Rosetta silent file (secondary structure, phi, psi, omega in degrees, C-alpha in Angstrom):
SEQUENCE: PLMHYRDQLNGIHANQHIPQILGAIEIYKASGDLKYLEMARAFWTTVTENRTYATGGVGEGEMFQGYREIGKLLTASTQETCASYNMLKLTKELFSYEPKVKYMDYYERCMVNHILATQIQDIPEASTYFFPLEPGSKKSYTDENSCCHGTGLENHFKYSEAIYFANKDDVYINLFVSSVLNFDKQDVSVDMKVKEECPEDIHIKFIGAKKCKLHIRVPYWHRGDILVTINGVLQKTIIEDGYIVMDQLWENTEIHVQYHCSYFIEETPDRSDIISIHYGPYVLAVISQSQEYIQYQIQDIEKQISKQPQELKFYDLVNRVELLPLFQIDQHSYHVY
SCORE:     score description
SCORE:     0.000 S_00000001
   1 L     0.000  -18.969 -173.062  -94.402 -119.812    9.883 S_00000001
   2 L   -96.696   -6.207  171.375  -91.124 -118.162    9.629 S_00000001
   3 L   -64.546  -22.263 -167.654  -89.451 -120.937   11.572 S_00000001
   4 L  -110.857   32.090  167.371  -90.880 -123.075    8.355 S_00000001
   5 L    40.839   42.296  174.643  -89.681 -120.453    5.935 S_00000001
   6 L   -94.409  105.801  160.829  -93.555 -119.734    5.293 S_00000001
   7 L   -59.113   85.282  165.576  -94.792 -116.299    3.984 S_00000001
   8 L  -133.791   67.463 -178.330  -97.967 -115.645    5.644 S_00000001
   9 L   -81.419  -16.010 -167.435  -97.656 -111.905    6.037 S_00000001
  10 L   -67.205  121.253  175.618 -100.833 -111.073    4.078 S_00000001
  11 L    93.336   23.021 -172.334 -103.453 -108.731    5.873 S_00000001
  12 E  -115.359  153.773  155.459 -100.879 -108.121    8.830 S_00000001
  13 E   -50.211  121.410 -174.240  -99.855 -104.744   10.329 S_00000001
  14 H   -91.022  -48.057  164.807  -96.329 -104.187    8.897 S_00000001
  15 H   -69.288    4.860  176.706  -95.062 -102.046   11.469 S_00000001
  16 H   -86.994  -44.174 -177.968  -96.441 -103.888   14.214 S_00000001
  17 H  -103.964    8.088  168.872  -94.335 -106.973   13.327 S_00000001
  18 L   -82.056  -15.711  168.135  -91.074 -105.739   11.815 S_00000001
  19 H   -69.493  -33.744 -177.276  -90.335 -104.433   15.450 S_00000001
  20 H   -59.324  -39.136 -167.277  -91.604 -107.764   16.431 S_00000001
  21 H   -74.840  -49.474 -165.223  -88.631 -109.212   14.298 S_00000001
  22 H   -70.759  -30.076 -174.627  -86.035 -106.827   15.960 S_00000001
  23 H   -71.959  -51.812 -163.696  -87.216 -108.450   19.301 S_00000001
  24 H   -67.986  -15.913  165.869  -86.594 -111.720   18.163 S_00000001
  25 H   -65.925  -38.693  178.226  -82.960 -110.856   17.337 S_00000001
  26 H   -63.359  -53.604  174.263  -82.712 -109.646   20.801 S_00000001
  27 H   -51.615  -41.907  174.958  -83.663 -113.070   22.071 S_00000001
  28 H   -54.494  -50.216  179.875  -81.390 -114.623   20.088 S_00000001
  29 H   -51.521  -35.773 -173.140  -78.729 -112.284   21.543 S_00000001
  30 H   -75.881  -33.749 -152.332  -79.980 -113.231   25.376 S_00000001
  31 H  -107.892  -18.133 -177.328  -80.515 -116.878   24.433 S_00000001
  32 L    94.465  -26.456 -177.095  -77.959 -118.102   21.649 S_00000001
  33 L   -62.259  100.525 -159.911  -81.049 -119.861   20.375 S_00000001
  34 L   -36.720  -50.883 -142.563  -80.383 -119.937   16.257 S_00000001
  35 H   -69.662  -33.916 -174.168  -83.766 -120.137   15.177 S_00000001
  36 H   -47.078  -14.021  165.995  -84.886 -116.658   16.485 S_00000001
  37 H   -94.276  -15.146  179.867  -81.835 -115.336   13.953 S_00000001
  38 H  -107.169  -14.045  162.038  -82.982 -117.346   11.411 S_00000001
  39 H   -70.409  -30.576 -179.198  -86.513 -116.173   11.516 S_00000001
  40 H   -51.704  -57.723 -145.276  -85.262 -112.437   11.326 S_00000001
  41 H   -79.175  -37.201 -162.340  -83.390 -113.657    8.071 S_00000001
  42 H   -80.417  -38.978  173.816  -86.281 -115.622    6.642 S_00000001
  43 H   -56.162  -52.814 -162.481  -88.768 -112.334    7.474 S_00000001
  44 H   -67.443  -35.061  178.064  -86.518 -109.957    5.972 S_00000001
  45 H   -49.793  -51.378 -174.952  -85.818 -112.164    2.803 S_00000001
  46 H   -60.336  -52.755 -160.288  -89.509 -112.567    2.055 S_00000001
  47 H   -60.966  -68.540 -167.047  -90.295 -108.546    2.712 S_00000001
  48 H   -47.895  -52.645  171.548  -87.471 -107.662    0.491 S_00000001
  49 H   -82.640    1.541 -162.029  -87.882 -109.958   -2.646 S_00000001
  50 H  -150.797  -24.758 -165.174  -91.581 -110.243   -2.534 S_00000001
  51 L  -137.233   42.727 -170.457  -93.373 -107.245   -0.634 S_00000001
  52 L  -131.420   75.665 -170.655  -90.881 -104.280   -1.650 S_00000001
  53 L   -40.389  169.540 -174.904  -91.597 -101.066   -4.140 S_00000001
  54 L   -63.519  -69.949  178.983  -88.810  -99.904   -6.031 S_00000001
  55 L   -38.251  -18.223  175.351  -87.812  -97.368   -3.585 S_00000001
  56 L    86.146   15.589  164.060  -87.597 -100.141   -0.780 S_00000001
  57 L   -76.769  152.382 -156.453  -90.400  -98.957    0.980 S_00000001
  58 L  -151.304  148.730 -178.938  -93.115 -101.685    2.108 S_00000001
  59 L   102.903  144.677  152.112  -96.882 -101.946    3.079 S_00000001
  60 E   -91.418  133.744  177.386 -100.250 -100.604    1.613 S_00000001
  61 L    24.300   46.428 -170.725 -102.437  -98.544    4.348 S_00000001
  62 L    83.862  -33.078 -172.512  -99.956  -99.848    6.757 S_00000001
  63 E  -122.994  153.710  177.095 -100.299 -103.488    6.233 S_00000001
  64 E   -62.464  104.111  177.366  -98.829 -106.112    4.325 S_00000001
  65 L   -88.221 -153.654 -166.222 -101.031 -106.946    1.467 S_00000001
  66 L   -75.873  133.798 -160.413 -101.043 -109.480   -1.197 S_00000001
  67 L   -47.414  138.436  173.593  -97.812 -111.805   -1.975 S_00000001
  68 L    58.279   43.760  161.203  -95.749 -110.034   -5.070 S_00000001
  69 L  -119.661   99.062 -174.013  -98.611 -107.645   -5.696 S_00000001
  70 L  -109.901  -30.064 -169.126  -97.038 -104.508   -6.043 S_00000001
  71 L   -84.195  -58.065 -176.334  -98.597 -103.236   -9.508 S_00000001
  72 L   -74.224  -16.896 -175.283 -101.779 -103.383   -8.025 S_00000001
  73 L  -110.109   48.717  172.752 -101.075 -101.790   -5.006 S_00000001
  74 L   -96.765   77.135 -141.570 -100.027  -98.163   -6.085 S_00000001
  75 L  -133.199 -177.147 -159.842 -102.149  -95.991   -4.259 S_00000001
  76 L  -105.282   -2.692 -173.151 -102.066  -92.658   -1.990 S_00000001
  77 L  -126.316   36.945 -162.676 -101.425  -94.949    0.962 S_00000001
  78 E  -114.537  165.523 -170.469  -98.313  -96.868    0.410 S_00000001
  79 L    38.318   53.134  164.999  -94.812  -96.791    2.245 S_00000001
  80 L   -43.562  134.536  179.128  -95.426  -95.859    6.066 S_00000001
  81 H   -57.855  -61.670  154.973  -92.582  -94.201    6.860 S_00000001
  82 H    -7.810  -65.169 -170.125  -92.185  -95.931   10.093 S_00000001
  83 H   -40.024  -63.193 -178.085  -91.998  -99.437    8.232 S_00000001
  84 H   -45.488  -66.684  178.333  -88.618  -98.033    6.645 S_00000001
  85 H   -33.667  -51.973  168.750  -87.617  -97.007    9.471 S_00000001
  86 H   -74.295  -19.381 -162.599  -87.494 -100.638   10.974 S_00000001
  87 H   -88.602  -15.548  170.910  -86.766 -102.324    7.927 S_00000001
  88 H   -72.826  -54.243  176.259  -83.168 -100.237    7.905 S_00000001
  89 H   -38.772  -49.931 -143.097  -82.814 -101.392   11.948 S_00000001
  90 H   -92.705  -28.821  177.329  -83.654 -105.022   11.132 S_00000001
  91 H   -60.728  -57.799 -178.009  -81.103 -104.601    7.903 S_00000001
  92 H   -56.600  -39.540 -163.797  -78.192 -103.176    9.874 S_00000001
  93 H   -81.215  -47.504 -170.261  -78.843 -105.730   12.839 S_00000001
  94 H   -70.419  -51.173  158.218  -78.957 -108.813   10.234 S_00000001
  95 H   -19.904  -70.644  167.927  -75.439 -107.325    8.587 S_00000001
  96 L   -54.657    8.929  157.212  -73.544 -107.352   11.746 S_00000001
  97 L  -121.061  -38.758  150.654  -74.218 -110.916   12.023 S_00000001
  98 L  -122.439  103.426 -165.763  -73.619 -111.849    8.435 S_00000001
  99 L   -88.692   69.718  175.058  -72.080 -109.128    6.154 S_00000001
 100 L   -90.674  139.208  173.999  -73.453 -109.881    2.834 S_00000001
 101 H   -52.302  -40.784  173.694  -73.797 -107.472    0.157 S_00000001
 102 H   -63.137  -14.145 -174.265  -77.751 -107.846   -0.335 S_00000001
 103 H   -76.834  -49.081 -152.216  -78.491 -106.264    3.068 S_00000001
 104 H   -93.888   -6.215  154.409  -76.738 -103.035    2.451 S_00000001
 105 H   -57.259  -49.043  177.958  -77.871 -103.168   -1.404 S_00000001
 106 H   -68.265  -55.205 -163.553  -81.665 -102.857    0.248 S_00000001
 107 H   -49.468  -81.938 -156.454  -80.159 -100.415    2.999 S_00000001
 108 H   -49.514  -58.695 -169.520  -78.959  -97.677    0.203 S_00000001
 109 H   -40.844  -61.284 -169.687  -82.080  -98.296   -1.516 S_00000001
 110 H   -75.280  -21.845  158.058  -84.789  -97.635    0.927 S_00000001
 111 H   -47.506  -56.284 -141.633  -82.251  -94.737    2.524 S_00000001
 112 H   -94.286  -39.525 -168.435  -81.471  -92.865   -0.593 S_00000001
 113 H   -79.482  -39.584  171.814  -85.184  -93.286   -2.499 S_00000001
 114 H   -93.794  -33.649 -171.952  -87.588  -93.072    1.099 S_00000001
 115 H   -86.413  -60.502 -174.355  -86.132  -92.171    3.914 S_00000001
 116 H   -68.291  -21.693  174.559  -84.135  -89.354    2.356 S_00000001
 117 H   -67.446  -18.801  169.430  -87.057  -88.164    0.016 S_00000001
 118 H   -79.361   29.975  150.854  -89.191  -87.368    2.990 S_00000001
 119 L   -97.434  177.032 -112.255  -88.155  -84.235    3.674 S_00000001
 120 L  -165.292  125.839 -169.110  -89.596  -81.220    3.301 S_00000001
 121 L   -86.898  -53.688 -172.461  -87.365  -77.933    2.300 S_00000001
 122 L   -91.808    1.817 -178.288  -89.567  -75.133    3.864 S_00000001
 123 L  -138.780   82.559 -156.483  -90.891  -76.891    6.585 S_00000001
 124 L   -61.645  -50.247 -176.068  -87.908  -79.007    8.704 S_00000001
 125 L   -57.483  -10.129  175.178  -90.503  -80.041   11.170 S_00000001
 126 L   -63.979  138.729  141.237  -92.629  -81.798    8.611 S_00000001
 127 E  -147.469  170.781 -162.014  -92.420  -85.194    8.072 S_00000001
 128 L  -101.872 -178.384 -169.923  -94.303  -87.715    5.993 S_00000001
 129 L  -111.141  -62.866 -178.318  -96.880  -90.810    7.118 S_00000001
 130 L  -104.371  145.161  156.090  -97.378  -92.441    3.624 S_00000001
 131 L  -112.513  111.331 -161.643  -95.518  -92.036    0.621 S_00000001
 132 L   -82.980  112.885  174.571  -97.771  -91.979   -2.210 S_00000001
 133 L   -91.070  -16.721 -177.322  -97.024  -94.080   -5.531 S_00000001
 134 L   -47.956  136.815  146.401 -100.389  -93.700   -7.311 S_00000001
 135 L    -2.869  127.516 -176.799  -99.845  -91.736  -10.782 S_00000001
 136 L    60.200    5.587 -177.928  -99.697  -87.695  -10.053 S_00000001
 137 L   -41.851  146.565  167.466  -99.038  -88.348   -6.661 S_00000001
 138 E  -120.419  148.871  170.321  -97.965  -85.212   -4.233 S_00000001
 139 L   -67.551  140.309 -167.001  -95.914  -85.865   -0.783 S_00000001
 140 L  -119.752  150.195  177.335  -98.430  -85.258    2.180 S_00000001
 141 L  -132.914  175.029 -174.259  -96.588  -84.128    5.313 S_00000001
 142 E  -142.297  155.856  159.623  -97.693  -84.066    9.282 S_00000001
 143 L  -108.955  -17.732 -134.539  -96.631  -82.013   12.041 S_00000001
 144 L   -75.360 -176.544  159.619  -98.623  -83.716   14.728 S_00000001
 145 L   -87.841   80.343 -176.403  -97.551  -85.677   17.995 S_00000001
 146 L  -144.389  154.329  173.545  -97.625  -88.848   16.886 S_00000001
 147 H   -56.114  -36.585  177.939  -95.317  -91.681   16.525 S_00000001
 148 H   -70.335  -25.377  166.894  -94.790  -91.483   12.834 S_00000001
 149 H   -73.495  -29.800 -171.334  -94.042  -87.873   13.182 S_00000001
 150 H   -79.604  -38.830  162.154  -91.584  -88.497   15.751 S_00000001
 151 H   -63.586  -50.045 -167.413  -89.825  -91.580   13.600 S_00000001
 152 H   -67.787  -17.014  170.600  -89.728  -89.394   11.089 S_00000001
 153 H   -82.882  -46.813 -177.182  -87.855  -86.761   12.450 S_00000001
 154 H   -44.902  -37.466 -176.251  -85.522  -89.165   14.146 S_00000001
 155 H   -40.036  -42.595 -170.199  -84.931  -90.639   10.473 S_00000001
 156 H   -72.452  -15.841  157.422  -82.812  -87.794    9.714 S_00000001
 157 H  -104.588   56.773  177.300  -80.006  -88.271   11.973 S_00000001
 158 L  -123.209  -13.308 -156.122  -79.412  -91.490   11.221 S_00000001
 159 L   -80.656  -13.720  166.172  -77.733  -91.473    7.879 S_00000001
 160 L   -78.245  -19.866 -160.606  -74.468  -92.369    8.989 S_00000001
 161 L   -61.693  -13.036 -172.407  -74.894  -95.396   11.207 S_00000001
 162 L  -129.221   29.233 -164.232  -74.356  -98.050    8.285 S_00000001
 163 L   -99.046  -26.437  146.553  -72.265  -96.251    5.920 S_00000001
 164 L  -127.955  161.428  152.529  -69.283  -98.229    7.528 S_00000001
 165 L  -135.413  136.756 -169.633  -68.418 -101.372    9.912 S_00000001
 166 E  -124.953  140.948  152.074  -65.202 -102.086   11.150 S_00000001
 167 L  -130.539  156.193 -166.286  -63.713 -104.810   13.118 S_00000001
 168 L   -40.723  -33.449  165.489  -60.264 -105.626   14.405 S_00000001
 169 L   -61.553  -82.323 -163.741  -59.543 -107.047   10.795 S_00000001
 170 E   -99.564  137.819  167.178  -61.905 -105.665    8.374 S_00000001
 171 E  -114.315  132.023  154.505  -63.197 -102.314    7.550 S_00000001
 172 E   -83.968  134.380  173.154  -66.589 -102.209    5.148 S_00000001
 173 E  -115.599  112.035 -157.334  -67.302  -99.228    3.194 S_00000001
 174 L  -118.510  -28.319 -170.123  -70.975 -100.407    2.657 S_00000001
 175 L  -132.407  152.295 -144.634  -72.748  -96.800    1.497 S_00000001
 176 L  -124.898   79.877 -178.823  -71.144  -94.215   -0.750 S_00000001
 177 L  -118.731  106.850  168.105  -71.754  -91.234    1.569 S_00000001
 178 L   -47.955  132.306 -175.539  -69.139  -88.034    2.237 S_00000001
 179 E  -178.588  162.494  173.088  -68.098  -88.732    5.682 S_00000001
 180 E  -117.729  145.678  159.014  -64.888  -89.459    7.874 S_00000001
 181 E  -115.133  124.293 -167.681  -64.401  -92.389    9.813 S_00000001
 182 E  -112.289  116.209 -177.786  -62.618  -92.067   12.918 S_00000001
 183 E   -90.030  135.015 -168.033  -61.011  -95.107   14.766 S_00000001
 184 L   -70.254  149.218  178.083  -61.082  -95.075   18.534 S_00000001
 185 L    38.835   53.598 -174.683  -58.010  -94.677   20.169 S_00000001
 186 L  -161.394  145.804  174.974  -55.903  -94.858   17.170 S_00000001
 187 L  -105.421   79.507  175.338  -54.699  -91.851   14.939 S_00000001
 188 E  -162.301  129.860  164.724  -56.139  -92.898   11.882 S_00000001
 189 E  -126.917  160.392 -167.516  -59.045  -92.154    9.795 S_00000001
 190 E  -113.331  111.505  176.552  -60.817  -92.994    6.821 S_00000001
 191 E  -122.433  150.335 -153.075  -62.262  -89.945    4.883 S_00000001
 192 E  -138.727  137.533  179.805  -64.624  -90.665    1.617 S_00000001
 193 E  -131.744  108.798 -166.111  -65.905  -88.015   -0.966 S_00000001
 194 L  -136.732  151.701  161.470  -68.728  -88.816   -3.183 S_00000001
 195 L  -108.405  115.585  157.708  -71.055  -86.055   -5.412 S_00000001
 196 L   -29.151  -39.479 -169.752  -74.309  -86.670   -5.326 S_00000001
 197 L   -96.717  -20.312  155.440  -74.768  -86.269   -9.176 S_00000001
 198 L  -103.364   78.241  176.437  -71.585  -88.913   -9.694 S_00000001
 199 L   -61.321   -7.516 -162.660  -72.402  -91.506   -7.351 S_00000001
 200 L   -94.091    6.897 -156.920  -70.382  -93.997   -9.348 S_00000001
 201 E  -127.164  112.439 -155.927  -67.069  -92.027   -8.970 S_00000001
 202 E  -125.459  101.034  158.195  -66.013  -92.808   -4.565 S_00000001
 203 E   -87.055  164.601 -164.629  -62.757  -91.339   -3.655 S_00000001
 204 E  -160.934  122.768  166.628  -61.851  -92.767   -0.122 S_00000001
 205 E  -128.123  119.309 -149.213  -58.583  -91.765    2.145 S_00000001
 206 E   -92.818  115.653  171.285  -56.847  -93.544    4.546 S_00000001
 207 L   -87.952   69.728  173.635  -54.942  -90.662    7.228 S_00000001
 208 L   135.851 -175.441 -173.958  -52.594  -92.022    9.104 S_00000001
 209 E  -112.034  124.069  164.298  -51.417  -95.915    8.964 S_00000001
 210 E  -148.688  138.886  176.233  -53.616  -99.073    9.613 S_00000001
 211 E   -86.393  113.136 -163.495  -53.368 -102.573    8.369 S_00000001
 212 E  -160.712  159.163  167.369  -56.493 -103.830    7.781 S_00000001
 213 E  -103.358  127.353 -167.374  -58.615 -105.733    4.859 S_00000001
 214 E   -80.770  147.657  155.860  -60.827 -103.194    3.185 S_00000001
 215 E  -111.012   74.925 -169.948  -64.211 -104.037    1.669 S_00000001
 216 E   -89.709  124.089  175.449  -65.806 -101.934   -0.700 S_00000001
 217 E   -52.182  144.199  132.906  -69.695 -102.779   -1.927 S_00000001
 218 L   -95.748  116.343 -177.351  -70.420 -103.393   -5.466 S_00000001
 219 L   -75.570  157.388 -171.953  -73.636 -101.935   -5.717 S_00000001
 220 L   -56.771  -27.186 -179.116  -76.576 -103.686   -7.219 S_00000001
 221 L   -81.355  -10.885  178.806  -77.034 -100.704   -9.651 S_00000001
 222 L   -74.652  156.635  174.228  -73.766 -100.945  -11.324 S_00000001
 223 L  -132.132  130.797 -169.215  -73.135 -102.270  -14.734 S_00000001
 224 L   111.242 -159.074  162.383  -69.943 -102.763  -16.521 S_00000001
 225 L   -91.010  148.860 -165.148  -66.240 -102.541  -15.612 S_00000001
 226 L  -100.738  146.579  161.463  -64.701 -101.529  -12.420 S_00000001
 227 E  -131.022  146.298  159.463  -61.621  -99.450  -12.355 S_00000001
 228 E  -149.332  146.119 -152.963  -59.799  -98.887   -9.107 S_00000001
 229 E  -134.770  148.644  167.018  -56.488  -97.191   -8.539 S_00000001
 230 E  -121.477  109.963 -173.354  -54.157  -96.859   -5.155 S_00000001
 231 L    42.906   45.044 -177.482  -52.270  -93.642   -5.295 S_00000001
 232 L    86.165    1.184  179.543  -52.878  -93.249   -8.916 S_00000001
 233 E   -81.548   80.679 -179.776  -52.011  -96.936   -9.613 S_00000001
 234 E   -47.173  110.794  165.886  -54.514  -99.021  -11.802 S_00000001
 235 L  -110.459  139.295 -177.314  -55.023 -102.061   -9.755 S_00000001
 236 L   -63.144  142.518 -152.755  -56.396 -105.507  -10.361 S_00000001
 237 L  -108.037  123.425  169.391  -59.715 -105.759   -9.049 S_00000001
 238 L   -99.002   98.918  176.941  -60.667 -108.934   -6.785 S_00000001
 239 E   -81.620  141.814  175.817  -64.334 -109.359   -5.618 S_00000001
 240 E  -146.082  129.574  151.522  -65.289 -111.810   -2.697 S_00000001
 241 L    56.448   46.165 -164.062  -69.031 -112.093   -1.955 S_00000001
 242 L    63.381   19.972  173.378  -69.779 -108.594   -3.656 S_00000001
 243 E  -132.759  137.034  176.071  -67.251 -106.222   -2.178 S_00000001
 244 E   -53.125  150.080  174.256  -64.132 -105.210   -3.786 S_00000001
 245 E  -135.709  126.659  175.071  -61.368 -106.610   -1.423 S_00000001
 246 E  -129.189  137.358 -170.262  -57.891 -105.327   -0.780 S_00000001
 247 E  -122.481  100.034 -163.338  -55.460 -106.409    2.190 S_00000001
 248 E   170.851  162.293 -160.090  -52.618 -104.437    2.866 S_00000001
 249 E   -92.225  123.737 -178.503  -51.107 -101.850    4.945 S_00000001
 250 E  -108.737  134.318  175.460  -52.923  -98.249    4.297 S_00000001
 251 E  -148.841  113.103 -167.208  -50.420  -95.496    5.224 S_00000001
 252 L    24.512   62.239  165.445  -52.184  -91.915    4.024 S_00000001
 253 L  -126.084  144.232 -170.576  -53.372  -93.446    0.862 S_00000001
 254 E   -72.419  115.802  151.770  -55.719  -92.381   -1.980 S_00000001
 255 E  -120.638  146.331  171.497  -58.052  -94.756   -3.371 S_00000001
 256 E  -133.231  123.974  172.169  -60.495  -94.312   -6.295 S_00000001
 257 E  -101.054  140.843  172.181  -63.149  -96.512   -7.162 S_00000001
 258 E  -130.072  128.290  132.245  -65.343  -95.989  -10.508 S_00000001
 259 L  -123.151 -177.350 -153.051  -68.142  -97.853  -11.415 S_00000001
 260 L   -94.501  104.700  179.186  -70.584  -97.354  -14.392 S_00000001
 261 L   -94.384  114.094  173.274  -73.843  -95.493  -13.391 S_00000001
 262 L  -122.003 -177.805  171.323  -76.368  -96.206  -16.346 S_00000001
 263 E   -97.938 -176.292 -171.615  -80.261  -95.978  -16.302 S_00000001
 264 E   172.829  151.237  175.818  -82.302  -99.366  -16.186 S_00000001
 265 E  -123.475  150.668  154.652  -85.785 -100.370  -15.062 S_00000001
 266 E   -86.650  124.374 -177.758  -87.760 -102.333  -13.108 S_00000001
 267 E   -69.995  128.635  154.102  -90.877 -104.421  -13.752 S_00000001
 268 L   -60.343  157.188 -164.251  -93.467 -104.993  -10.738 S_00000001
 269 L   -93.245   15.320  172.095  -93.673 -108.735  -10.012 S_00000001
 270 L  -141.777    0.981  177.503  -97.201 -108.861  -10.802 S_00000001
 271 L  -136.656   88.873  167.265  -97.505 -106.287  -13.755 S_00000001
 272 L   -36.539  -32.899  170.517  -95.097 -106.561  -16.317 S_00000001
 273 L   -87.174  -11.550  178.098  -96.274 -102.941  -18.173 S_00000001
 274 L   -96.300  152.824  162.814  -95.784 -101.093  -15.013 S_00000001
 275 E  -153.657  178.272  164.224  -92.351 -100.114  -14.252 S_00000001
 276 E  -119.193  170.067 -165.833  -89.729  -97.495  -12.522 S_00000001
 277 E  -112.317  127.625  174.069  -87.048  -95.728  -13.990 S_00000001
 278 E  -141.502  151.040  167.756  -83.647  -95.833  -11.919 S_00000001
 279 E  -124.850  115.286  174.629  -80.323  -94.057  -12.549 S_00000001
 280 L    36.222 -153.028  179.219  -77.440  -95.898  -10.487 S_00000001
 281 L   -49.788  -18.274 -173.045  -78.791  -95.633   -7.266 S_00000001
 282 E   -95.816  111.826  158.919  -81.576  -93.031   -7.762 S_00000001
 283 E   -64.659  158.125 -174.665  -85.284  -93.886   -8.705 S_00000001
 284 E  -119.670  136.011  170.267  -86.359  -91.055  -11.181 S_00000001
 285 E  -107.088  126.596  170.342  -89.751  -89.853  -10.848 S_00000001
 286 E   -77.281  145.218 -177.408  -91.483  -87.915  -13.540 S_00000001
 287 L   -86.622  121.152  155.651  -92.678  -84.481  -12.776 S_00000001
 288 L  -178.012  133.989  161.187  -96.432  -84.426  -13.818 S_00000001
 289 L   -43.047  -16.284 -168.270  -99.623  -83.868  -12.690 S_00000001
 290 L   -79.312  156.201 -176.818 -101.291  -86.332  -14.731 S_00000001
 291 L   -89.080  -27.660 -156.462 -103.283  -89.332  -13.352 S_00000001
 292 L  -107.340  135.780 -162.393 -103.056  -91.682  -16.015 S_00000001
 293 L   -59.281  125.074  160.025  -99.689  -93.982  -16.265 S_00000001
 294 L   -79.361  142.564 -158.805  -96.976  -92.299  -18.846 S_00000001
 295 L   -98.504  135.597  167.920  -96.127  -94.559  -21.745 S_00000001
 296 L  -112.877  126.345  177.289  -92.542  -95.805  -22.150 S_00000001
 297 L   -96.187  101.204 -152.172  -90.486  -98.006  -24.725 S_00000001
 298 H   -61.337  -31.797 -177.836  -88.375  -99.936  -22.288 S_00000001
 299 H   -60.486  -53.444  168.212  -86.053 -100.783  -25.115 S_00000001
 300 H   -69.382   -1.348 -175.113  -85.251  -96.758  -26.042 S_00000001
 301 H   -41.840  -48.470 -157.066  -84.620  -95.877  -22.449 S_00000001
 302 H   -80.971  -39.753  163.041  -81.220  -94.628  -22.636 S_00000001
 303 H   -67.170  -22.284 -172.389  -82.250  -92.403  -25.900 S_00000001
 304 H   -71.602  -41.418  175.967  -85.282  -91.472  -24.518 S_00000001
 305 E  -109.380  138.021 -175.661  -83.788  -89.570  -21.450 S_00000001
 306 E  -108.758  140.467 -179.749  -81.188  -86.979  -21.529 S_00000001
 307 E  -118.081  133.579  179.493  -79.456  -86.303  -18.081 S_00000001
 308 L   -61.026  146.914  172.925  -77.761  -82.491  -17.665 S_00000001
 309 L   -60.514  128.257  152.711  -74.204  -82.429  -17.321 S_00000001
 310 L    66.585   22.417  162.463  -72.746  -82.406  -13.626 S_00000001
 311 L  -147.359  166.439 -176.049  -76.304  -82.322  -12.378 S_00000001
 312 L  -107.386   67.091  148.893  -79.163  -84.937  -11.469 S_00000001
 313 L  -125.213  148.767 -170.574  -81.647  -83.594  -13.689 S_00000001
 314 E  -144.987  136.702 -177.258  -83.426  -85.383  -16.408 S_00000001
 315 E  -122.723  151.275 -175.527  -85.599  -84.844  -19.581 S_00000001
 316 E  -108.685  109.545  169.198  -87.369  -87.059  -21.131 S_00000001
 317 L   -31.559  -63.107 -160.449  -87.320  -86.233  -25.231 S_00000001
 318 L   -81.170  -72.524 -172.274  -90.399  -87.988  -26.265 S_00000001
 319 L   -70.154   -2.979 -169.627  -93.070  -87.426  -23.238 S_00000001
 320 L    68.037   30.687 -160.364  -91.520  -84.009  -22.693 S_00000001
 321 L  -132.254  144.484  159.537  -91.281  -84.142  -19.006 S_00000001
 322 E   -71.563  168.110  174.035  -88.768  -83.700  -16.388 S_00000001
 323 E  -156.580  140.720 -177.579  -87.658  -86.320  -14.232 S_00000001
 324 E  -127.999  149.428  178.419  -85.825  -85.968  -10.791 S_00000001
 325 E   -61.741  155.634  174.119  -84.194  -88.624   -7.979 S_00000001
 326 L   -80.937  -10.859  172.294  -87.062  -88.599   -5.485 S_00000001
 327 L   -60.969  -36.062 -160.018  -84.956  -86.723   -2.616 S_00000001
 328 L   -77.634   -9.218  179.266  -84.878  -83.439   -5.173 S_00000001
 329 L   -78.756  106.856 -178.257  -89.077  -83.842   -5.152 S_00000001
 330 L   -83.117  -81.934 -179.817  -90.497  -81.174   -3.035 S_00000001
 331 L  -128.381   28.135  164.397  -94.160  -79.988   -3.738 S_00000001
 332 L   -78.340  149.727  136.345  -94.122  -81.520   -7.334 S_00000001
 333 E   -45.341  148.375  173.865  -96.895  -83.806   -8.557 S_00000001
 334 L  -157.996  143.003  152.441  -94.851  -87.065   -9.552 S_00000001
 335 E  -102.276  147.403  177.820  -94.771  -90.364  -10.902 S_00000001
 336 L   -99.488  -48.865  174.612  -92.613  -93.493   -9.633 S_00000001
 337 L  -106.778    0.000    0.000  -94.545  -95.870  -11.812 S_00000001
C-alpha cells in the first residue's frame, strides 16, 4: 500500500511497523532502490498528518486505530513511548536525505511534549509505557526489565541528536536547545543559548572562523515578525524552505534571533469541539482531577490565560486552574485536551 501512497494502517501494531519502515531505509541505503525511501516518506507523512496527537505521540493501545481519529481515542492507553522513540529515529533519517522544515517541526513537537515529558523527578530509573490523554489523567511509570522500559531510559540520552546537522558547506540549526557544536579537526564551535521560559529568544555564537551557509529553522509555532541581528546590527531576513538563511564567513560572530511566542489552539481532526492549547513549542496541560472536559471560549484564549513573568507557569482566569507544559508535570492529574 505504501508504494501506492495508500494508508492501510488501521488496526496494525504501531511500534512493530515503525521499525520496519526504518528497515526500508536501510534497504534503500544498501540497494539504491528509491521505492524504499519513498515508502518511508509516505508512511511518515500519513502518520504525522493523520494519526498523531498534539504532543507528537501516536497509537492507542499500541495500535494504529481509525484514520484521523484522535478526539475519539483519548484514553488511558495512548502514545506508547517506544513508538515516539522510533518515529524520531525515522524523522531524523528522512531529514538527512531531505532537509525540510516539516521533519524538524514534528521532531521538536514530539521531543518536547512527549519524550521530555516522560521523566519523573523522584524516580530517575522509572519510565512511561503509555502516556494517557483522557481528561484527569496521571502519568504511570514502570521500572521493570522490558523493551519499553529500556527504550524509555535510552530516550533521555538522545536529546542532542537532531539539534544540528552539518556538511561541508551548510550548518542547520533545527532545535533550540542550549548546546555547543564542535567541528571535527577545526578550531571552531557554535554555542547556542536558549532559556526554557523564552523559547523564542535564541542566542548563537560562532567561536573561531568558518565560511558556511547557516540555516536556522523558523518553527511552526512562530507567529508574526522575525528579528535577526548579527553583532548587534539588524539584518534583512531571508527565508528559504522554512529556514532563515545567511551565507558568510562567521568569525567570532554573535547572532540573535527573536521569534514570536503566543497561544494557539489545535482542534482534533474528527472533533472540532475538542482542542489542545499551546504556547510556542509547549502543549499546555490543565492541572485538574476532573474527568469531565474543561470548557474554553476559543476566541478569548489570549485573554483567558495569564503567563507568569519569566516562568513557564500559566493561570486560567475563568476556570481558576493552573496550566503547565507537559514536561513540568510530575504526579499531577492533567488535561491535555
